[in-house]
CSV table of C-alpha atoms and ligand atoms in Angstrom, one decimal:
chain,number,residue,atom,x,y,z
A,12,MET,CA,0.0,0.0,-0.1
A,13,VAL,CA,1.6,3.2,-1.0
A,14,LEU,CA,0.6,5.8,1.6
A,15,LYS,CA,-0.3,9.5,0.9
A,16,VAL,CA,2.4,12.1,0.9
A,17,SER,CA,0.7,15.7,1.3
A,18,LYS,CA,1.0,18.0,-1.6
A,19,ARG,CA,1.2,21.1,0.7
A,20,GLY,CA,4.5,19.8,2.5
A,21,GLN,CA,6.2,19.2,-1.0
A,22,VAL,CA,7.6,22.7,-0.5
A,23,PRO,CA,11.0,23.3,-3.0
A,24,PRO,CA,14.4,23.1,-1.1
A,25,PHE,CA,16.5,25.7,0.7
A,26,ILE,CA,19.0,25.6,-2.0
A,27,VAL,CA,21.7,27.1,0.0
A,28,MET,CA,21.6,23.7,2.1
A,29,ASP,CA,21.9,21.9,-1.1
A,30,VAL,CA,25.1,24.0,-1.5
A,31,MET,CA,26.4,23.5,1.8
A,32,ARG,CA,26.0,19.6,1.3
A,33,GLU,CA,27.9,19.6,-1.9
A,34,ALA,CA,30.5,21.9,0.1
A,35,ALA,CA,30.7,19.0,2.6
A,36,LEU,CA,30.9,16.3,0.1
A,37,ARG,CA,34.0,18.3,-1.5
A,38,VAL,CA,35.6,18.5,1.9
A,39,ALA,CA,34.9,14.7,2.6
A,40,SER,CA,37.2,14.0,-0.5
A,41,GLY,CA,40.2,15.9,1.0
A,42,LYS,CA,39.7,19.3,-1.0
A,43,ASP,CA,39.0,22.5,0.7
A,44,VAL,CA,36.1,24.9,0.4
A,45,VAL,CA,35.8,28.6,0.9
A,46,HIS,CA,32.4,29.4,2.4
A,47,LEU,CA,30.8,32.4,0.9
A,48,GLU,CA,27.5,30.7,0.7
A,49,VAL,CA,26.2,30.3,4.6
A,50,GLY,CA,24.4,33.3,5.8
A,51,GLN,CA,25.5,33.2,9.4
A,52,PRO,CA,28.0,34.9,11.4
A,53,GLY,CA,30.9,33.1,12.3
A,54,GLY,CA,32.9,32.7,15.6
A,55,ARG,CA,31.9,32.2,19.0
A,56,PRO,CA,28.7,33.5,20.5
A,57,PRO,CA,29.0,36.7,22.5
A,58,ARG,CA,31.0,36.3,25.6
A,59,ALA,CA,28.2,37.8,27.8
A,60,VAL,CA,25.7,35.5,26.6
A,61,LEU,CA,28.2,32.3,27.5
A,62,GLU,CA,28.6,33.9,31.0
A,63,ALA,CA,25.0,34.2,31.5
A,64,ALA,CA,24.3,30.7,30.1
A,65,LYS,CA,27.1,29.4,32.6
A,66,LEU,CA,25.2,31.1,35.4
A,67,ALA,CA,22.1,29.7,34.6
A,68,LEU,CA,23.5,26.1,34.2
A,69,GLU,CA,25.2,26.3,37.7
A,70,ASP,CA,22.3,28.1,39.4
A,71,GLU,CA,20.6,25.3,41.5
A,72,SER,CA,17.4,27.2,41.9
A,73,GLU,CA,17.2,27.3,37.9
A,74,THR,CA,15.1,24.8,36.9
A,75,LEU,CA,15.3,25.4,33.3
A,76,GLY,CA,11.7,24.2,32.5
A,77,TYR,CA,9.0,25.6,30.1
A,78,THR,CA,8.5,29.5,30.1
A,79,LEU,CA,5.4,30.7,29.4
A,80,ALA,CA,4.3,30.5,25.7
A,81,LEU,CA,4.9,34.0,24.7
A,82,GLY,CA,8.1,33.9,26.2
A,83,HIS,CA,10.5,34.6,29.6
A,84,GLN,CA,8.7,37.6,31.2
A,85,GLY,CA,12.2,39.4,31.7
A,86,LEU,CA,13.5,39.0,28.0
A,87,ARG,CA,10.1,40.4,26.9
A,88,GLU,CA,10.5,43.2,28.7
A,89,ARG,CA,14.2,43.6,27.6
A,90,ILE,CA,13.0,43.4,24.1
A,91,ALA,CA,10.3,46.3,24.9
A,92,ARG,CA,13.2,48.4,26.0
A,93,PHE,CA,15.3,47.5,22.9
A,94,TYR,CA,12.6,49.7,21.1
A,95,LYS,CA,12.7,52.2,23.6
A,96,ASP,CA,16.2,52.7,23.9
A,97,GLY,CA,16.7,52.2,20.1
A,98,HIS,CA,13.7,53.5,18.4
A,99,LYS,CA,12.1,56.1,21.1
A,100,ILE,CA,9.0,53.6,21.0
A,101,ASP,CA,7.0,53.1,23.9
A,102,LEU,CA,5.8,49.4,23.5
A,103,GLU,CA,3.8,47.4,25.9
A,104,ALA,CA,6.1,44.2,26.9
A,105,ASP,CA,2.7,42.4,26.5
A,106,ARG,CA,2.7,42.5,22.3
A,107,VAL,CA,6.4,41.0,22.6
A,108,VAL,CA,6.3,37.4,21.6
A,109,VAL,CA,9.5,35.1,21.7
A,110,THR,CA,10.0,32.7,19.3
A,111,THR,CA,12.2,29.8,18.1
A,112,GLY,CA,13.8,32.3,15.5
A,113,SER,CA,12.2,34.5,13.4
A,114,SER,CA,11.5,31.3,11.5
A,115,GLY,CA,9.1,30.3,14.3
A,116,ALA,CA,7.8,33.8,14.2
A,117,PHE,CA,6.8,33.6,10.6
A,118,LEU,CA,4.9,30.5,11.3
A,119,LEU,CA,3.0,31.8,14.1
A,120,ALA,CA,2.5,35.2,12.3
A,121,PHE,CA,1.2,33.7,9.2
A,122,LEU,CA,-1.3,31.1,10.8
A,123,ALA,CA,-2.6,34.2,13.1
A,124,ALA,CA,-3.2,36.6,10.4
A,125,PHE,CA,-3.7,34.7,7.2
A,126,GLU,CA,-6.4,32.5,6.0
A,127,ALA,CA,-5.8,29.6,3.8
A,128,GLY,CA,-6.6,30.9,0.5
A,129,ASP,CA,-5.4,34.4,1.6
A,130,ARG,CA,-3.1,36.4,-1.0
A,131,VAL,CA,0.0,37.5,0.1
A,132,ALA,CA,2.8,39.7,-1.7
A,133,LEU,CA,6.4,39.4,-1.2
A,134,ALA,CA,9.4,40.8,-3.4
A,135,ALA,CA,11.4,38.6,-5.7
A,136,PRO,CA,14.5,38.5,-4.8
A,137,GLY,CA,13.5,37.7,-1.5
A,138,TYR,CA,14.1,35.3,1.4
A,139,PRO,CA,12.7,32.1,0.1
A,140,ALA,CA,11.3,30.5,3.5
A,141,TYR,CA,8.3,33.1,3.4
A,142,ARG,CA,7.0,31.8,0.2
A,143,ASN,CA,7.5,28.3,1.2
A,144,ILE,CA,6.0,28.6,4.6
A,145,LEU,CA,2.8,30.6,2.9
A,146,THR,CA,2.7,27.9,0.2
A,147,ALA,CA,2.8,25.2,2.9
A,148,LEU,CA,-0.1,26.9,4.7
A,149,GLY,CA,-2.6,27.0,1.6
A,150,CYS,CA,-1.9,31.2,1.2
A,151,GLU,CA,-1.6,32.0,-2.4
A,152,VAL,CA,1.8,33.9,-3.1
A,153,VAL,CA,1.8,36.9,-5.0
A,154,THR,CA,5.2,37.7,-6.4
A,155,ILE,CA,6.2,41.6,-6.9
A,156,PRO,CA,9.4,41.1,-9.1
A,157,VAL,CA,11.7,44.2,-7.9
A,158,ASP,CA,15.0,45.5,-9.1
A,159,GLY,CA,17.1,48.8,-9.1
A,160,ALA,CA,14.4,51.0,-10.2
A,161,THR,CA,12.7,50.8,-6.9
A,162,HIS,CA,15.7,49.9,-4.9
A,163,PHE,CA,14.8,46.0,-4.8
A,164,HIS,CA,11.4,46.7,-2.5
A,165,PRO,CA,8.0,46.7,-3.2
A,166,THR,CA,6.3,50.2,-3.5
A,167,PRO,CA,2.4,51.2,-2.8
A,168,ALA,CA,2.6,51.7,-6.5
A,169,HIS,CA,3.4,47.9,-7.2
A,170,LEU,CA,0.5,46.9,-5.0
A,171,GLU,CA,-1.9,49.4,-6.7
A,172,ALA,CA,-1.2,47.7,-9.9
A,173,LEU,CA,-1.9,44.4,-8.9
A,174,ASP,CA,-4.9,42.5,-10.7
A,175,ARG,CA,-6.6,41.6,-7.2
A,176,PRO,CA,-6.1,43.2,-4.0
A,177,VAL,CA,-4.1,41.1,-1.3
A,178,ASP,CA,-4.3,40.2,2.3
A,179,GLY,CA,-0.8,40.4,3.1
A,180,LEU,CA,2.6,42.2,2.3
A,181,ILE,CA,5.9,40.9,3.8
A,182,VAL,CA,8.8,43.2,3.5
A,183,ALA,CA,12.6,42.8,4.6
A,184,SER,CA,14.9,45.6,5.1
A,185,PRO,CA,17.9,45.2,5.0
A,186,SER,CA,16.9,42.3,2.7
A,187,ASN,CA,18.3,39.1,1.9
A,188,PRO,CA,20.0,38.6,-0.9
A,189,THR,CA,20.2,42.1,-1.9
A,190,GLY,CA,20.8,43.9,1.3
A,191,SER,CA,18.9,47.1,0.0
A,192,MET,CA,17.0,48.9,2.4
A,193,LEU,CA,13.8,50.8,2.8
A,194,SER,CA,14.5,54.6,3.6
A,195,PRO,CA,12.2,55.5,6.6
A,196,HIS,CA,10.1,57.5,3.9
A,197,ALA,CA,9.5,54.4,1.8
A,198,LEU,CA,8.9,52.1,5.0
A,199,LYS,CA,6.2,54.9,6.2
A,200,ALA,CA,4.3,54.9,3.0
A,201,LEU,CA,4.3,51.2,2.5
A,202,ALA,CA,3.0,50.5,6.2
A,203,GLU,CA,0.4,53.5,5.9
A,204,TRP,CA,-0.9,52.4,2.3
A,205,CYS,CA,-1.1,48.9,4.1
A,206,HIS,CA,-3.1,50.3,6.9
A,207,VAL,CA,-5.5,52.2,5.2
A,208,LYS,CA,-5.9,49.0,2.8
A,209,GLY,CA,-6.4,46.5,5.4
A,210,VAL,CA,-3.4,44.6,4.2
A,211,ARG,CA,-1.7,42.9,6.8
A,212,LEU,CA,2.1,44.2,6.8
A,213,VAL,CA,4.7,41.8,8.5
A,214,SER,CA,8.1,43.5,8.3
A,215,ASP,CA,11.3,41.2,8.7
A,216,GLU,CA,13.6,43.2,10.7
A,217,ILE,CA,16.2,40.3,11.0
A,218,TYR,CA,19.3,42.1,9.8
A,219,HIS,CA,18.9,45.4,11.8
A,220,GLY,CA,22.1,46.5,13.3
A,221,ILE,CA,23.9,45.2,10.2
A,222,VAL,CA,24.0,48.4,8.3
A,223,TYR,CA,26.6,50.4,6.4
A,224,GLY,CA,24.9,53.8,6.6
A,225,GLU,CA,21.9,55.2,8.1
A,226,PRO,CA,20.3,52.9,10.9
A,227,ALA,CA,17.3,51.0,9.6
A,228,ALA,CA,13.7,52.1,10.6
A,229,THR,CA,11.0,49.8,12.3
A,230,ALA,CA,7.8,49.3,10.9
A,231,LEU,CA,6.5,49.6,14.6
A,232,GLY,CA,7.2,53.6,14.3
A,233,PHE,CA,4.8,53.8,11.6
A,234,SER,CA,1.7,51.4,12.1
A,235,ASP,CA,-0.1,49.4,14.9
A,236,SER,CA,-1.3,47.1,12.7
A,237,ALA,CA,2.1,45.6,11.3
A,238,ILE,CA,3.6,42.4,12.6
A,239,VAL,CA,7.2,43.1,13.3
A,240,VAL,CA,9.7,40.3,13.4
A,241,ASN,CA,13.3,40.2,14.7
A,242,SER,CA,16.0,37.8,15.7
A,243,PHE,CA,19.0,36.7,17.8
A,244,SER,CA,20.6,34.8,14.5
A,245,LYS,CA,22.2,37.8,12.8
A,246,TYR,CA,23.6,41.1,14.5
A,247,TYR,CA,23.2,39.4,17.8
A,248,ALA,CA,25.5,36.6,16.4
A,249,LEU,CA,23.1,33.5,18.4
A,250,THR,CA,22.1,31.7,15.2
A,251,GLY,CA,21.9,28.0,16.8
A,252,TRP,CA,20.3,29.2,19.9
A,253,ARG,CA,17.1,29.5,18.0
A,254,LEU,CA,15.8,32.3,19.5
A,255,GLY,CA,13.9,35.3,18.0
A,256,TRP,CA,10.9,37.7,18.5
A,257,MET,CA,8.1,39.5,17.1
A,258,VAL,CA,5.8,42.5,18.2
A,259,VAL,CA,2.1,41.8,17.1
A,260,PRO,CA,-0.9,44.1,17.3
A,261,PRO,CA,-3.0,43.6,20.3
A,262,GLU,CA,-5.5,41.8,18.5
A,263,LEU,CA,-3.3,38.9,17.4
A,264,VAL,CA,-1.9,38.4,21.0
A,265,ARG,CA,-4.1,35.9,22.3
A,266,SER,CA,-4.4,33.7,18.9
A,267,VAL,CA,-0.6,33.8,19.0
A,268,GLU,CA,-0.4,32.8,22.3
A,269,CYS,CA,-2.6,29.9,21.7
A,270,LEU,CA,-1.0,28.8,18.6
A,271,ALA,CA,2.6,29.0,20.6
A,272,GLN,CA,1.2,26.7,23.1
A,273,ASN,CA,0.1,24.2,20.8
A,274,LEU,CA,2.7,24.3,18.3
A,275,THR,CA,6.1,24.7,20.4
A,276,ILE,CA,4.9,25.1,24.1
A,277,ALA,CA,7.7,27.6,24.6
A,278,PRO,CA,10.9,28.7,23.1
A,279,PRO,CA,14.0,27.4,24.3
A,280,THR,CA,14.6,28.5,28.1
A,281,LEU,CA,18.7,28.5,28.4
A,282,SER,CA,18.6,30.7,25.0
A,283,GLN,CA,16.2,32.7,26.7
A,284,ILE,CA,17.6,33.6,30.2
A,285,SER,CA,21.0,34.0,28.1
A,286,ALA,CA,20.1,36.2,25.6
A,287,MET,CA,19.0,38.9,28.0
A,288,ALA,CA,22.9,39.8,28.2
A,289,VAL,CA,23.2,40.0,24.6
A,290,PHE,CA,21.4,43.7,24.4
A,291,ASP,CA,24.4,44.9,26.6
A,292,ALA,CA,27.2,43.3,24.1
A,293,THR,CA,26.6,46.1,21.8
A,294,SER,CA,30.7,46.5,21.5
A,295,GLU,CA,31.4,43.2,20.5
A,296,LEU,CA,28.8,43.3,18.5
A,297,ASP,CA,29.4,46.3,16.8
A,298,ALA,CA,33.1,45.0,16.1
A,299,ARG,CA,31.8,42.2,14.1
A,300,VAL,CA,29.7,44.5,12.2
A,301,ALA,CA,32.9,46.6,11.4
A,302,GLY,CA,34.4,43.1,10.1
A,303,TYR,CA,31.5,42.6,7.6
A,304,ALA,CA,31.8,46.3,6.5
A,305,ALA,CA,35.6,45.6,5.9
A,306,ASN,CA,34.7,42.7,4.2
A,307,ARG,CA,32.2,44.4,2.1
A,308,ALA,CA,34.4,47.2,1.0
A,309,LEU,CA,37.0,44.5,-0.1
A,310,LEU,CA,34.5,42.5,-2.2
A,311,LEU,CA,33.2,45.8,-3.5
A,312,ASP,CA,36.4,46.5,-4.9
A,313,ARG,CA,37.5,43.3,-6.4
A,314,LEU,CA,34.4,41.6,-7.5
A,315,PRO,CA,33.6,44.0,-10.4
A,316,ALA,CA,37.3,43.3,-12.0
A,317,LEU,CA,36.5,39.7,-11.9
A,318,GLY,CA,33.1,40.2,-13.6
A,319,PHE,CA,30.7,40.5,-11.2
A,320,ASP,CA,30.3,43.9,-11.9
A,321,LYS,CA,26.1,44.2,-11.2
A,322,LEU,CA,25.6,44.5,-7.8
A,323,ALA,CA,22.6,45.4,-5.9
A,324,PRO,CA,22.9,48.2,-3.4
A,325,ALA,CA,23.8,46.0,-0.2
A,326,ASP,CA,22.9,48.9,2.5
A,327,GLY,CA,23.1,46.4,5.1
A,328,ALA,CA,22.9,42.4,6.0
A,329,PHE,CA,26.1,40.7,5.0
A,330,TYR,CA,25.5,39.7,1.4
A,331,LEU,CA,26.0,40.9,-2.0
A,332,TYR,CA,23.9,39.8,-5.0
A,333,ALA,CA,25.1,40.2,-8.6
A,334,ASP,CA,23.4,40.1,-11.9
A,335,ILE,CA,25.4,37.2,-13.8
A,336,GLY,CA,23.5,37.3,-17.1
A,337,HIS,CA,26.4,38.3,-19.0
A,338,LEU,CA,28.0,35.2,-17.7
A,339,THR,CA,25.2,32.5,-17.6
A,340,ASN,CA,21.4,31.7,-17.7
A,341,ASP,CA,21.8,28.9,-15.2
A,342,SER,CA,23.2,30.2,-11.8
A,343,PRO,CA,22.8,26.6,-9.9
A,344,GLN,CA,25.2,25.1,-12.5
A,345,PHE,CA,27.4,28.2,-12.6
A,346,CYS,CA,27.7,27.9,-8.9
A,347,LYS,CA,28.4,24.1,-9.0
A,348,ARG,CA,31.2,24.6,-11.5
A,349,ILE,CA,33.0,27.4,-9.4
A,350,LEU,CA,32.8,25.4,-6.5
A,351,ALA,CA,34.1,22.2,-8.7
A,352,GLU,CA,36.8,24.0,-10.1
A,353,CYS,CA,38.2,26.7,-7.5
A,354,GLY,CA,36.5,25.4,-4.3
A,355,VAL,CA,34.4,28.7,-3.5
A,356,ALA,CA,30.9,28.0,-2.5
A,357,LEU,CA,28.3,30.7,-3.6
A,358,THR,CA,24.4,30.8,-3.7
A,359,PRO,CA,22.8,30.5,-6.9
A,360,GLY,CA,19.9,33.3,-7.1
A,361,THR,CA,17.6,30.7,-7.6
A,362,ASP,CA,16.9,30.4,-4.0
A,363,PHE,CA,15.6,33.5,-3.8
A,364,ASP,CA,13.9,34.3,-7.1
A,365,PRO,CA,11.9,31.7,-8.9
A,366,LEU,CA,11.7,34.3,-12.2
A,367,ARG,CA,14.9,35.4,-12.5
A,368,GLY,CA,17.3,34.0,-10.2
A,369,HIS,CA,19.1,31.6,-13.0
A,370,LEU,CA,21.0,35.1,-14.0
A,371,SER,CA,22.2,36.0,-10.2
A,372,VAL,CA,24.5,34.8,-7.4
A,373,ARG,CA,24.7,35.7,-3.9
A,374,PHE,CA,27.9,36.2,-2.1
A,375,SER,CA,27.8,35.8,1.8
A,376,LEU,CA,30.6,38.2,3.4
A,377,ALA,CA,29.4,36.8,7.2
A,378,GLY,CA,32.9,35.0,7.4
A,379,PRO,CA,36.6,36.2,8.3
A,380,MET,CA,38.4,38.5,6.0
A,381,SER,CA,41.0,35.8,4.9
A,382,ASP,CA,38.0,33.9,3.4
A,383,MET,CA,37.2,36.8,1.1
A,384,GLU,CA,40.5,37.4,0.3
A,385,GLU,CA,41.4,33.6,-0.7
A,386,ALA,CA,37.9,33.9,-2.5
A,387,VAL,CA,38.9,36.4,-5.0
A,388,ARG,CA,42.1,35.1,-5.2
A,389,ARG,CA,40.7,31.8,-6.6
A,390,LEU,CA,38.1,33.4,-8.3
A,391,ALA,CA,40.6,35.5,-10.2
A,392,ARG,CA,42.8,32.0,-11.4
A,393,ILE,CA,39.8,30.7,-13.5
A,394,PRO,CA,38.2,32.7,-16.2
A,395,LEU,CA,34.7,33.0,-15.4
A,396,GLN,CA,33.7,33.3,-19.0
A,397,SER,CA,34.8,29.5,-19.4
A,398,ILE,CA,32.2,28.5,-16.9
A,399,ARG,CA,29.6,30.2,-19.6
A,400,SER,CA,26.5,27.7,-20.0
B,5,PLP,C1,15.6,37.5,5.6
B,5,PLP,C2,15.7,36.4,6.7
B,5,PLP,N1,14.6,36.0,7.6
B,5,PLP,C3,14.6,35.2,8.5
B,5,PLP,C4,15.6,34.4,8.5
B,5,PLP,C5,15.5,33.0,9.6
B,5,PLP,O1,16.4,33.1,10.5
B,5,PLP,P1,16.2,32.7,12.1
B,5,PLP,O2,15.1,31.6,11.8
B,5,PLP,O3,17.7,32.0,12.5
B,5,PLP,O4,16.0,33.8,12.8
B,5,PLP,C6,16.9,34.5,7.6
B,5,PLP,C7,17.9,33.6,8.0
B,5,PLP,O5,18.9,33.7,7.0
B,5,PLP,C8,16.8,35.4,7.0
B,5,PLP,O6,18.0,35.5,6.0
C-alpha cells in the first residue's frame, strides 16, 4: 500500500542547504572549500551570553523548565526596552512574543494573520522561506518582481497595480539577498498604505544592526497593525540558539499565544535566559559589524574586475547579490562549476527569485576576511567566461 504524502508539504528545498551539502562532500573528499554561501555569523557567541548561560546552568534554583508560551517575561520586557532605547518607541511588553528564531515567528504570524487561500505579496528576489511557509499553509503567494528601479523593494504603486487585492505583504529591510534597505520614508509609505487598505504588513527586521549607513527604521514606528519580526540570529550572532521575537498588534496576541502553546509550548529556556545579556554586548557586536563592513569594502573593490560588476546596493545585511546574466543563464550550474573548479561556495539566485534567479548569484560576506581574500584570489585564477553555460 502506498500511503499519501501531502502536496502542501512538498515545498522547494532551501537551495543554500544543498550547496552546503555539496561543499561538505568536497571537504570529505579531501579538498577544501571557501564558504561564501552561508548566511550566518562565524566565531563564538558573544561572551556575555556564554557567561549568562554558564550562570544559569550552575544556578541550582533555576529549573530550566518551560517558560510561558509567549516567552520569558524578563526577556519580553528587555525587548520592549530595546524599542525604547533604540527607536524611542513606547511598547507594552505584552505585545512582544519570543519565538524559536524568526522562522518560528513567521509560522505563528502567518497562521494568526492569514487564512488558507489569502493572497500574500512579497518581493522577488527575497528570502525563500516566506514563500515556502505561506505555500505550505495554503496561502497564495503573489510575487512582485523588484529591481534597482525601486531599490529592490515593493512600493504602494506595485501593490496598486496588482490585478486583485492582497491580504498581506511581507517586506525585509535590509533584505536578503540584496542587502537593500527601505528608507524611513519608503517604509512609512508602505506601512500606511497597508494600514489604510486593510493589508497586514509583516516586516522582517532580522538584519537590523548590520547596516553600512543610516540605521534601519522599524515598521513599529509607522503602524500599529503591522507585525514586526526580529531575531537573535544575525546582529546578535546567536544563530544556533534558535531565538527570535515578534511584536504583534494587540488583536493578535491571544491567537499567537494559543498557537504557540500548541505548536512549540515555549521557546528554548536556556537561550531565553542567556539572550537577555546580549543587549548589553553592543561593543562586541558592533566590532563584528565593522568586520562585515571591511569584507564588504574588499568585495566591492575586487569583484567588479572579476566580472561581478552588477551588484545590488547592499546597504545592510552581509550579502552581495550580483546579476551574472552576461556570464550564464543557469546560476545553479555556474555555482556548481565554481565550487568544483576553485572550491568557492556561492549561492545561486534561484534560491531567492523563482523568475530571474537563474541570472544571479549571492556572495555571503559573513565569514572572516581571510576567506574573502582567498575567494577573490581563487576566482581570479579561473576565467569566468569559461564557466559560461
Ligand atoms: C531575511 C531572513 N529572515 C529570516 C531568517 C531566519 O532566521 P532565524 O530563524 O535564524 O531567525 C533568515 C535566515 O537567513 C533571513 O535571511
